[in-house]
GROMACS .gro file of C-alpha atoms in nm:
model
  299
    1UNK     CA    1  -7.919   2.651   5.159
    2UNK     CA    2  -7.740   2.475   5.468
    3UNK     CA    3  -7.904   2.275   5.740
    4UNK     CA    4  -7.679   2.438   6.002
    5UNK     CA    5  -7.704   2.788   6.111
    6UNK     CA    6  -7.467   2.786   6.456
    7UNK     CA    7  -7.246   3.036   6.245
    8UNK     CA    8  -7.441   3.265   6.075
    9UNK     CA    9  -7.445   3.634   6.094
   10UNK     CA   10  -7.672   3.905   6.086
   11UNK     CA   11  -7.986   3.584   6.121
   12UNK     CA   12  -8.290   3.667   6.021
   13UNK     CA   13  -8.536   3.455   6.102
   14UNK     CA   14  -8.849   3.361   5.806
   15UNK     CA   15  -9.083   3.132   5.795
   16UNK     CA   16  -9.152   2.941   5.473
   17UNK     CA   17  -9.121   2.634   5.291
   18UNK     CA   18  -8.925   2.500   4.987
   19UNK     CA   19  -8.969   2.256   4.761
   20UNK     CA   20  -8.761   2.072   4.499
   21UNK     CA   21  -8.424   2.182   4.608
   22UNK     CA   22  -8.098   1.907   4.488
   23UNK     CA   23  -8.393   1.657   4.337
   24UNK     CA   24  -8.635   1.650   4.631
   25UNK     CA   25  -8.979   1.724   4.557
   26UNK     CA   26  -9.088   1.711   4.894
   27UNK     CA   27  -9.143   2.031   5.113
   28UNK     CA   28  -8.937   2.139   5.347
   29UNK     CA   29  -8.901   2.438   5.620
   30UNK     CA   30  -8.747   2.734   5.603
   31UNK     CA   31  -8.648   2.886   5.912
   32UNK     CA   32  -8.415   3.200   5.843
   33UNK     CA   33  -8.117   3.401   5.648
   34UNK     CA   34  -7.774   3.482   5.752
   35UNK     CA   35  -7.461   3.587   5.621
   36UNK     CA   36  -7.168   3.307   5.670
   37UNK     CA   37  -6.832   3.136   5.557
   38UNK     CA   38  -6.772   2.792   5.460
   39UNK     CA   39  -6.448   2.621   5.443
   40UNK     CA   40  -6.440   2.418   5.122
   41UNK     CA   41  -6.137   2.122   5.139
   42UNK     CA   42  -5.894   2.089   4.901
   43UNK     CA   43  -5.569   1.807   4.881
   44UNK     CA   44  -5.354   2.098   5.056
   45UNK     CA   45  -5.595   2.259   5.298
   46UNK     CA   46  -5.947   2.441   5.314
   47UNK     CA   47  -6.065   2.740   5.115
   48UNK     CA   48  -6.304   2.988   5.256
   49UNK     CA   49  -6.589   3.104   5.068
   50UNK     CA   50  -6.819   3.373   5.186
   51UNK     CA   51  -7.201   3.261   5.114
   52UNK     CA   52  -7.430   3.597   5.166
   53UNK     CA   53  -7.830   3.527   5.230
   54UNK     CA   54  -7.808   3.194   5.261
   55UNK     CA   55  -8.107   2.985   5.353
   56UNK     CA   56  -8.133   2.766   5.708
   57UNK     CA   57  -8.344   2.485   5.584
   58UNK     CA   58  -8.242   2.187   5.897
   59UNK     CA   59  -8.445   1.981   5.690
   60UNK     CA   60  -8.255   1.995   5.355
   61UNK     CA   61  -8.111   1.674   5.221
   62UNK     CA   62  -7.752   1.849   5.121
   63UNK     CA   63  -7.633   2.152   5.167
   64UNK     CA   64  -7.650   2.347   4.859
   65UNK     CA   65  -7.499   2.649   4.701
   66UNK     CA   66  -7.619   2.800   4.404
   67UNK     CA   67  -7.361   2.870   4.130
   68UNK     CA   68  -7.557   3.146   4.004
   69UNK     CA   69  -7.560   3.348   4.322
   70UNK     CA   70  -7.188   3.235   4.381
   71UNK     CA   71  -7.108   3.440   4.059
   72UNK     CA   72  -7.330   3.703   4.176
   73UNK     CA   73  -7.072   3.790   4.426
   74UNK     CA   74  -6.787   3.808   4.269
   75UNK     CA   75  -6.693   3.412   4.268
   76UNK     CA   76  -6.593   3.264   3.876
   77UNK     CA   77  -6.554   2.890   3.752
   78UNK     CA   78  -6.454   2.719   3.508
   79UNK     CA   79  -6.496   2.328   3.381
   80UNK     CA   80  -6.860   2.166   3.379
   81UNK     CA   81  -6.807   1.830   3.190
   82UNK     CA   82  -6.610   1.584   3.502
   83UNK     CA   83  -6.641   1.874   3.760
   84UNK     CA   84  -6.603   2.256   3.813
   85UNK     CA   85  -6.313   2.457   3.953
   86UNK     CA   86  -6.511   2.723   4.164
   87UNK     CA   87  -6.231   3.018   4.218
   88UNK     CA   88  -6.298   3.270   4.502
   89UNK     CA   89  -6.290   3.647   4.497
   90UNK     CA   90  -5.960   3.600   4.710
   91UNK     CA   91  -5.823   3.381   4.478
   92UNK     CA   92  -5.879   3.025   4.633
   93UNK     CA   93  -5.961   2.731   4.366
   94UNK     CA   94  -6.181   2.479   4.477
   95UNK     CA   95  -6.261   2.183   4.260
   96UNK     CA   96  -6.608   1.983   4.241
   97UNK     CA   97  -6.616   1.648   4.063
   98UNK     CA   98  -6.961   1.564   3.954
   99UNK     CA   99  -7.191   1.330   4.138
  100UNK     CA  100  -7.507   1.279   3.928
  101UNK     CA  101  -7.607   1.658   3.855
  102UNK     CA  102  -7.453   1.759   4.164
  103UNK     CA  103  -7.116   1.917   4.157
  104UNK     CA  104  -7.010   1.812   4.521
  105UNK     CA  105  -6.724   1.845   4.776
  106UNK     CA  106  -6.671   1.835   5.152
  107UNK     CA  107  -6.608   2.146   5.404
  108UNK     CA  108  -6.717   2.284   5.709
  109UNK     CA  109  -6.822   2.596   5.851
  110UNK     CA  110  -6.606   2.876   6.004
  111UNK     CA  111  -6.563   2.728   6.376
  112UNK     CA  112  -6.606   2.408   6.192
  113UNK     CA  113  -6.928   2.161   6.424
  114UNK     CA  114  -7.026   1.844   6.433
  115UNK     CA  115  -7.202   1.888   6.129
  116UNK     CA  116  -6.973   1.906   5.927
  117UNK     CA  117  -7.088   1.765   5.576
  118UNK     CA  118  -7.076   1.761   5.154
  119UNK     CA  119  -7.155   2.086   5.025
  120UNK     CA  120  -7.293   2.024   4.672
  121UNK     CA  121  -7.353   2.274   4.426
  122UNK     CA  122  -7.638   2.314   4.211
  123UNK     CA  123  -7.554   2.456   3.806
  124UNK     CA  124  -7.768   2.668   3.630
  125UNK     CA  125  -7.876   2.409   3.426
  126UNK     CA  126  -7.950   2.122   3.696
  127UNK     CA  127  -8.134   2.392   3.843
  128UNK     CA  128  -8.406   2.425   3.553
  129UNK     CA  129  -8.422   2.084   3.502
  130UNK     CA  130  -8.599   1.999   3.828
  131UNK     CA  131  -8.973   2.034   3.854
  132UNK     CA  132  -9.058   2.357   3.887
  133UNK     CA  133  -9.294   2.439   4.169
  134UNK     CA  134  -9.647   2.593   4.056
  135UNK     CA  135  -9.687   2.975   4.127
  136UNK     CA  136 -10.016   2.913   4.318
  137UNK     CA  137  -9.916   2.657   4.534
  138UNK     CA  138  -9.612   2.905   4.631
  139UNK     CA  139  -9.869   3.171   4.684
  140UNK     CA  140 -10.070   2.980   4.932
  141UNK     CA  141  -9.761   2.856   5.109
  142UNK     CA  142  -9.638   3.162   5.165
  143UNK     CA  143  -9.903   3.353   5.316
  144UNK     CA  144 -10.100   3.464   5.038
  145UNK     CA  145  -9.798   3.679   4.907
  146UNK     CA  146  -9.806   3.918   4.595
  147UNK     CA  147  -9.690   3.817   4.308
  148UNK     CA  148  -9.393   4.043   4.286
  149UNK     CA  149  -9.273   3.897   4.617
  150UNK     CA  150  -9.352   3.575   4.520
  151UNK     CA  151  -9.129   3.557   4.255
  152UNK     CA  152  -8.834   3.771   4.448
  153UNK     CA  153  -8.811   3.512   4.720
  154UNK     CA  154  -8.856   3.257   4.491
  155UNK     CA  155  -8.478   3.397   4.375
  156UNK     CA  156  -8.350   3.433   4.660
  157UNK     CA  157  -8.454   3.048   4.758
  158UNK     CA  158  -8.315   2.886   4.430
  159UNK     CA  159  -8.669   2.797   4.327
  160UNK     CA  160  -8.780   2.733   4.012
  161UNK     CA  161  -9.129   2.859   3.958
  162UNK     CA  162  -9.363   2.794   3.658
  163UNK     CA  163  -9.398   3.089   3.411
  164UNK     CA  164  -9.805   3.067   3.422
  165UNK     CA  165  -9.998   3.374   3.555
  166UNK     CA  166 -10.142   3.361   3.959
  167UNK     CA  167 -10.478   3.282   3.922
  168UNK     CA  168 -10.766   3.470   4.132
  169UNK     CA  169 -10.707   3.338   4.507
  170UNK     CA  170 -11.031   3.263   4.684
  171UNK     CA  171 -10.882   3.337   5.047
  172UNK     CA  172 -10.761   3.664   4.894
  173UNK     CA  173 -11.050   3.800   4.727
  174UNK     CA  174 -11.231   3.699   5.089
  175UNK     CA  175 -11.003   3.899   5.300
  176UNK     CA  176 -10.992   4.254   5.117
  177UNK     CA  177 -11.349   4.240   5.045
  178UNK     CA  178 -11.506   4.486   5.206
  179UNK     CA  179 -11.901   4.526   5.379
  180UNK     CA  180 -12.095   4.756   5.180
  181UNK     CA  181 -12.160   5.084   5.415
  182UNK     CA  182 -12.511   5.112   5.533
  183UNK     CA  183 -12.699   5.453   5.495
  184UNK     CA  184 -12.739   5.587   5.874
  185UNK     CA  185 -12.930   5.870   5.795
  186UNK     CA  186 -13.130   6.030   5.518
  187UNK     CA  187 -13.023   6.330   5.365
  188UNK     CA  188 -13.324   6.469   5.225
  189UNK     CA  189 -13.725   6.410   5.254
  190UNK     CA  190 -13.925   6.266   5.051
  191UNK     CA  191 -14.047   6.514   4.776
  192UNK     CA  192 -14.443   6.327   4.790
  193UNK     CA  193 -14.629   6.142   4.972
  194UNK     CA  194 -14.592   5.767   5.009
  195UNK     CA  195 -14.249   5.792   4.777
  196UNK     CA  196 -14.126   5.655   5.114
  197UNK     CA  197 -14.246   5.470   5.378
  198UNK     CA  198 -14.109   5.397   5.755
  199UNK     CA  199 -14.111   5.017   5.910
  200UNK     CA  200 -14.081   4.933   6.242
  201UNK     CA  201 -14.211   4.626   6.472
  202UNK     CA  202 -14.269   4.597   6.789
  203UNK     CA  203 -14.313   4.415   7.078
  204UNK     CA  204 -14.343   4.128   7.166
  205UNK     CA  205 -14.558   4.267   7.425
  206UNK     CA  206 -14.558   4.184   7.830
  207UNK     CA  207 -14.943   4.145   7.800
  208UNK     CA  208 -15.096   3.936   7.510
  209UNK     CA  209 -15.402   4.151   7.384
  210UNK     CA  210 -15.758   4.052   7.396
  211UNK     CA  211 -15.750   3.932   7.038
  212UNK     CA  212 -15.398   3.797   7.104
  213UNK     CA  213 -15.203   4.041   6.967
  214UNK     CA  214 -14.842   4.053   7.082
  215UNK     CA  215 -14.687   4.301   6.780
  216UNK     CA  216 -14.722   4.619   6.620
  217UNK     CA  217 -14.663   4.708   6.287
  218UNK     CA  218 -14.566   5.116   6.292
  219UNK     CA  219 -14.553   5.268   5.887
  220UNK     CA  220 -14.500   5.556   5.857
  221UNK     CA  221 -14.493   5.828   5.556
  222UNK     CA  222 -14.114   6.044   5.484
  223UNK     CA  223 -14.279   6.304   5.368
  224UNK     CA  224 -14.601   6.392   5.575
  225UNK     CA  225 -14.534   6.200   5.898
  226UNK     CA  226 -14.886   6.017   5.838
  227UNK     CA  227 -14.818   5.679   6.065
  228UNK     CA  228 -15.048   5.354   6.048
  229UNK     CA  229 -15.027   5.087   6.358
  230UNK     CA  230 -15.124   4.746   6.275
  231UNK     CA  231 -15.148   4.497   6.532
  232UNK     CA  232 -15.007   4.125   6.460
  233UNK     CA  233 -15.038   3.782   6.639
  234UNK     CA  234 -14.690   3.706   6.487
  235UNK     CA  235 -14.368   3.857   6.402
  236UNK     CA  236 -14.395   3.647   6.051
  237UNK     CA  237 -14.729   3.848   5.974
  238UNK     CA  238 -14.538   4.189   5.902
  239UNK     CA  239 -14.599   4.083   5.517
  240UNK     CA  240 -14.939   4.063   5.560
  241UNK     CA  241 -14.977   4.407   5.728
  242UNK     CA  242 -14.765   4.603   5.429
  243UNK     CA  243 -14.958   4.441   5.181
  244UNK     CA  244 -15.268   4.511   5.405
  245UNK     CA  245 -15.153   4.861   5.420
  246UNK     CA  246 -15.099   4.925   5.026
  247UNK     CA  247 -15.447   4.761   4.943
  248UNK     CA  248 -15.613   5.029   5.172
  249UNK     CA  249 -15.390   5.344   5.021
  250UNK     CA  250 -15.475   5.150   4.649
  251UNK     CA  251 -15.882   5.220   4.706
  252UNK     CA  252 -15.858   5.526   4.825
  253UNK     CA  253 -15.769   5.617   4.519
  254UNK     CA  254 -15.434   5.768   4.656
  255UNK     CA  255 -15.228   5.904   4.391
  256UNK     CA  256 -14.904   5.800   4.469
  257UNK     CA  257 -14.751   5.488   4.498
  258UNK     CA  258 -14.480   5.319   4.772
  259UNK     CA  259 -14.139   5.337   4.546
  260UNK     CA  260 -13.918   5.313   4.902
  261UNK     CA  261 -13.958   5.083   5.179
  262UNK     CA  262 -13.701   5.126   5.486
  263UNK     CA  263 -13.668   4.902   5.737
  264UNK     CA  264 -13.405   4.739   5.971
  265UNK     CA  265 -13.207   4.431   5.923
  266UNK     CA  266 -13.471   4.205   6.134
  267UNK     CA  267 -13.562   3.870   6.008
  268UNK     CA  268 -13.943   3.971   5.979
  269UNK     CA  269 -13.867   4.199   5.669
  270UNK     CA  270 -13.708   3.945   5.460
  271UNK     CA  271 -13.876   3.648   5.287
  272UNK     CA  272 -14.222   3.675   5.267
  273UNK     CA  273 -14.233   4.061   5.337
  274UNK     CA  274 -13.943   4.101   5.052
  275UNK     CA  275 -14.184   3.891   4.770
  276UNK     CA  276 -14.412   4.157   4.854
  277UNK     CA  277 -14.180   4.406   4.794
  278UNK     CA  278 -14.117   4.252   4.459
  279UNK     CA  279 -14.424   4.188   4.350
  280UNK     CA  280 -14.518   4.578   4.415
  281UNK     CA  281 -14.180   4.692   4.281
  282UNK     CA  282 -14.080   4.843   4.578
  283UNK     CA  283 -13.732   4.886   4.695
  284UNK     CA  284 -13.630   4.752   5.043
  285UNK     CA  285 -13.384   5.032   5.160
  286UNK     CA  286 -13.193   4.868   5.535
  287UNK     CA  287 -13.051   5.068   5.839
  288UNK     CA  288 -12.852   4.959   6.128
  289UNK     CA  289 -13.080   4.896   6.395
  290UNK     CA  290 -13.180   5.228   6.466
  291UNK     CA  291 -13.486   5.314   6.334
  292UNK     CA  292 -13.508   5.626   6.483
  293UNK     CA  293 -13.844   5.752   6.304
  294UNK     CA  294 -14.075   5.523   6.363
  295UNK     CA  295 -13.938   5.411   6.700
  296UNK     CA  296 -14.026   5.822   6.819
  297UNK     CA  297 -14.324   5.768   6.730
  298UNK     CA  298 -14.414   5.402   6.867
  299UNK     CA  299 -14.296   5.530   7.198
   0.00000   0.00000   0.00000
């Protein structure tokens, strides 16, 4: 993880955070990956040692290099007690005296800049013993990652992450939810009469009635294209007219019953008009707004 990337190669930029890194525990930005070399001093001269992935992170308080990945390329040590002798794959020895749990000495990158600065270098074991960072708060700050990825990036940072599950994200669950599709059409008619019923209101009218009406309630029946108009003062008074509506079919002595009420989405066919529905134990089937039925017919 270095703070200066004027000599990486193949940079790739990513945006992220870490957190923890050298005894730290605030966050801090990540900006990219590259590929580069650093120049390591020594009493005689400087030792180059190829670093592959490493993190740009401007905001880092050292610049650190993981031992672990370090012997993941091919590098070997030796020594842990007063300091480490890091010894390259071309056969350069470096030596790091300790400085608290650091392992630390001074170099440069290749084409060496003005920031030139310590290079420490975290050990396994310093590594675990800094607070891990909690799996969930990686997940959000990370862009609701999956787990899998979490946890591979998490490597590839040098952060420690705590072995608990990832819990159910909110935001998640939120954005692969899906709408429930809404029947367009019906595929077959009702089998008797009543079974199911059309609703439809309209208006409001350009001229108020005599009796001020400015609505009309059209029902009308699936199965034997039987349509009743009621006439309403309000929009709020479709309830009224259903229940109106099932009274009169109830004395007649019909013998079938409303077990299917379709309307559209509209305001006036939830609330009270849905208690009735209830109460009845009728089922409120919705459509987009294109009630095509009853709409035919109120024209």
């Amino acid at each position: 993880m270095l703070r200066c990337a004027d000599n990486f190669v193949n940079y790739r930029e990513r945006s992220g955070w870490v957190k923890g890194m050298g005894g730290d525990k605030a966050f801090v930005s990540l900006l990219g990956y590259g590929d580069v070399t650093l120049v390591l001093q020594t009493e005689d001269s400087g030792v180059p040692v190829p670093a592959l992935n490493a993190a740009h992170v401007p905001e880092a308080p050292y610049n650190l290099l993981s031992l672990s990945s370090l012997a993941e390329e091919g590098h070997t040590y030796s020594g842990m007690k007063g300091g480490l002798t890091l010894t390259t794959k071309a056969g350069g020895d470096v030596w790091f005296p300790r400085t608290g749990k650091l392992l630390t000495q001074r170099g440069y990158q290749i084409k060496p800049t003005l920031h030139t600065a310590c290079a420490a270098l975290i050990v396994p074991g310093d590594a675990k013993a800094a607070n891990p960072t909690d799996l969930n708060e990686y997940h959000l700050a990370h862009g609701h990652a999956h787990e899998t990825l979490l946890r591979i990036t998490a490597e590839q940072q040098g952060v420690q992450l705590t072995d608990g599950p990832l819990l159910p994200c909110l935001g998640c669950s939120m954005s692969k939810g899906q709408v429930k599709p809404v029947q367009k059409s019906t595929s077959t008619r009702a089998v008797k009469k009543l079974f199911r019923v059309y609703l439809d209101l309209g208006g409001k009218m350009k001229t108020r009635n005599i009796g001020g009406i400015w609505y009309t309630l059209i029902i009308r029946d699936d199965f034997s294209r039987w349509t009743r108009v009621f006439f309403l003062k309000h929009k709020s008074d479709a309830a009224v007219g259903f229940e109106k509506f099932l009274a009169d079919y109830r004395t007649k002595g019909v013998p079938c019953e409303v077990y299917i009420a379709r309307t559209d989405g509209g305001g006036e066919f939830q609330g009270q008009f849905a208690e009735v529905c209830r109460r009845h134990g009728i089922k409120q089937e919705f459509t987009p707004l294109t009630p095509q039925i009853q709409r035919r017919r109120g024209r």
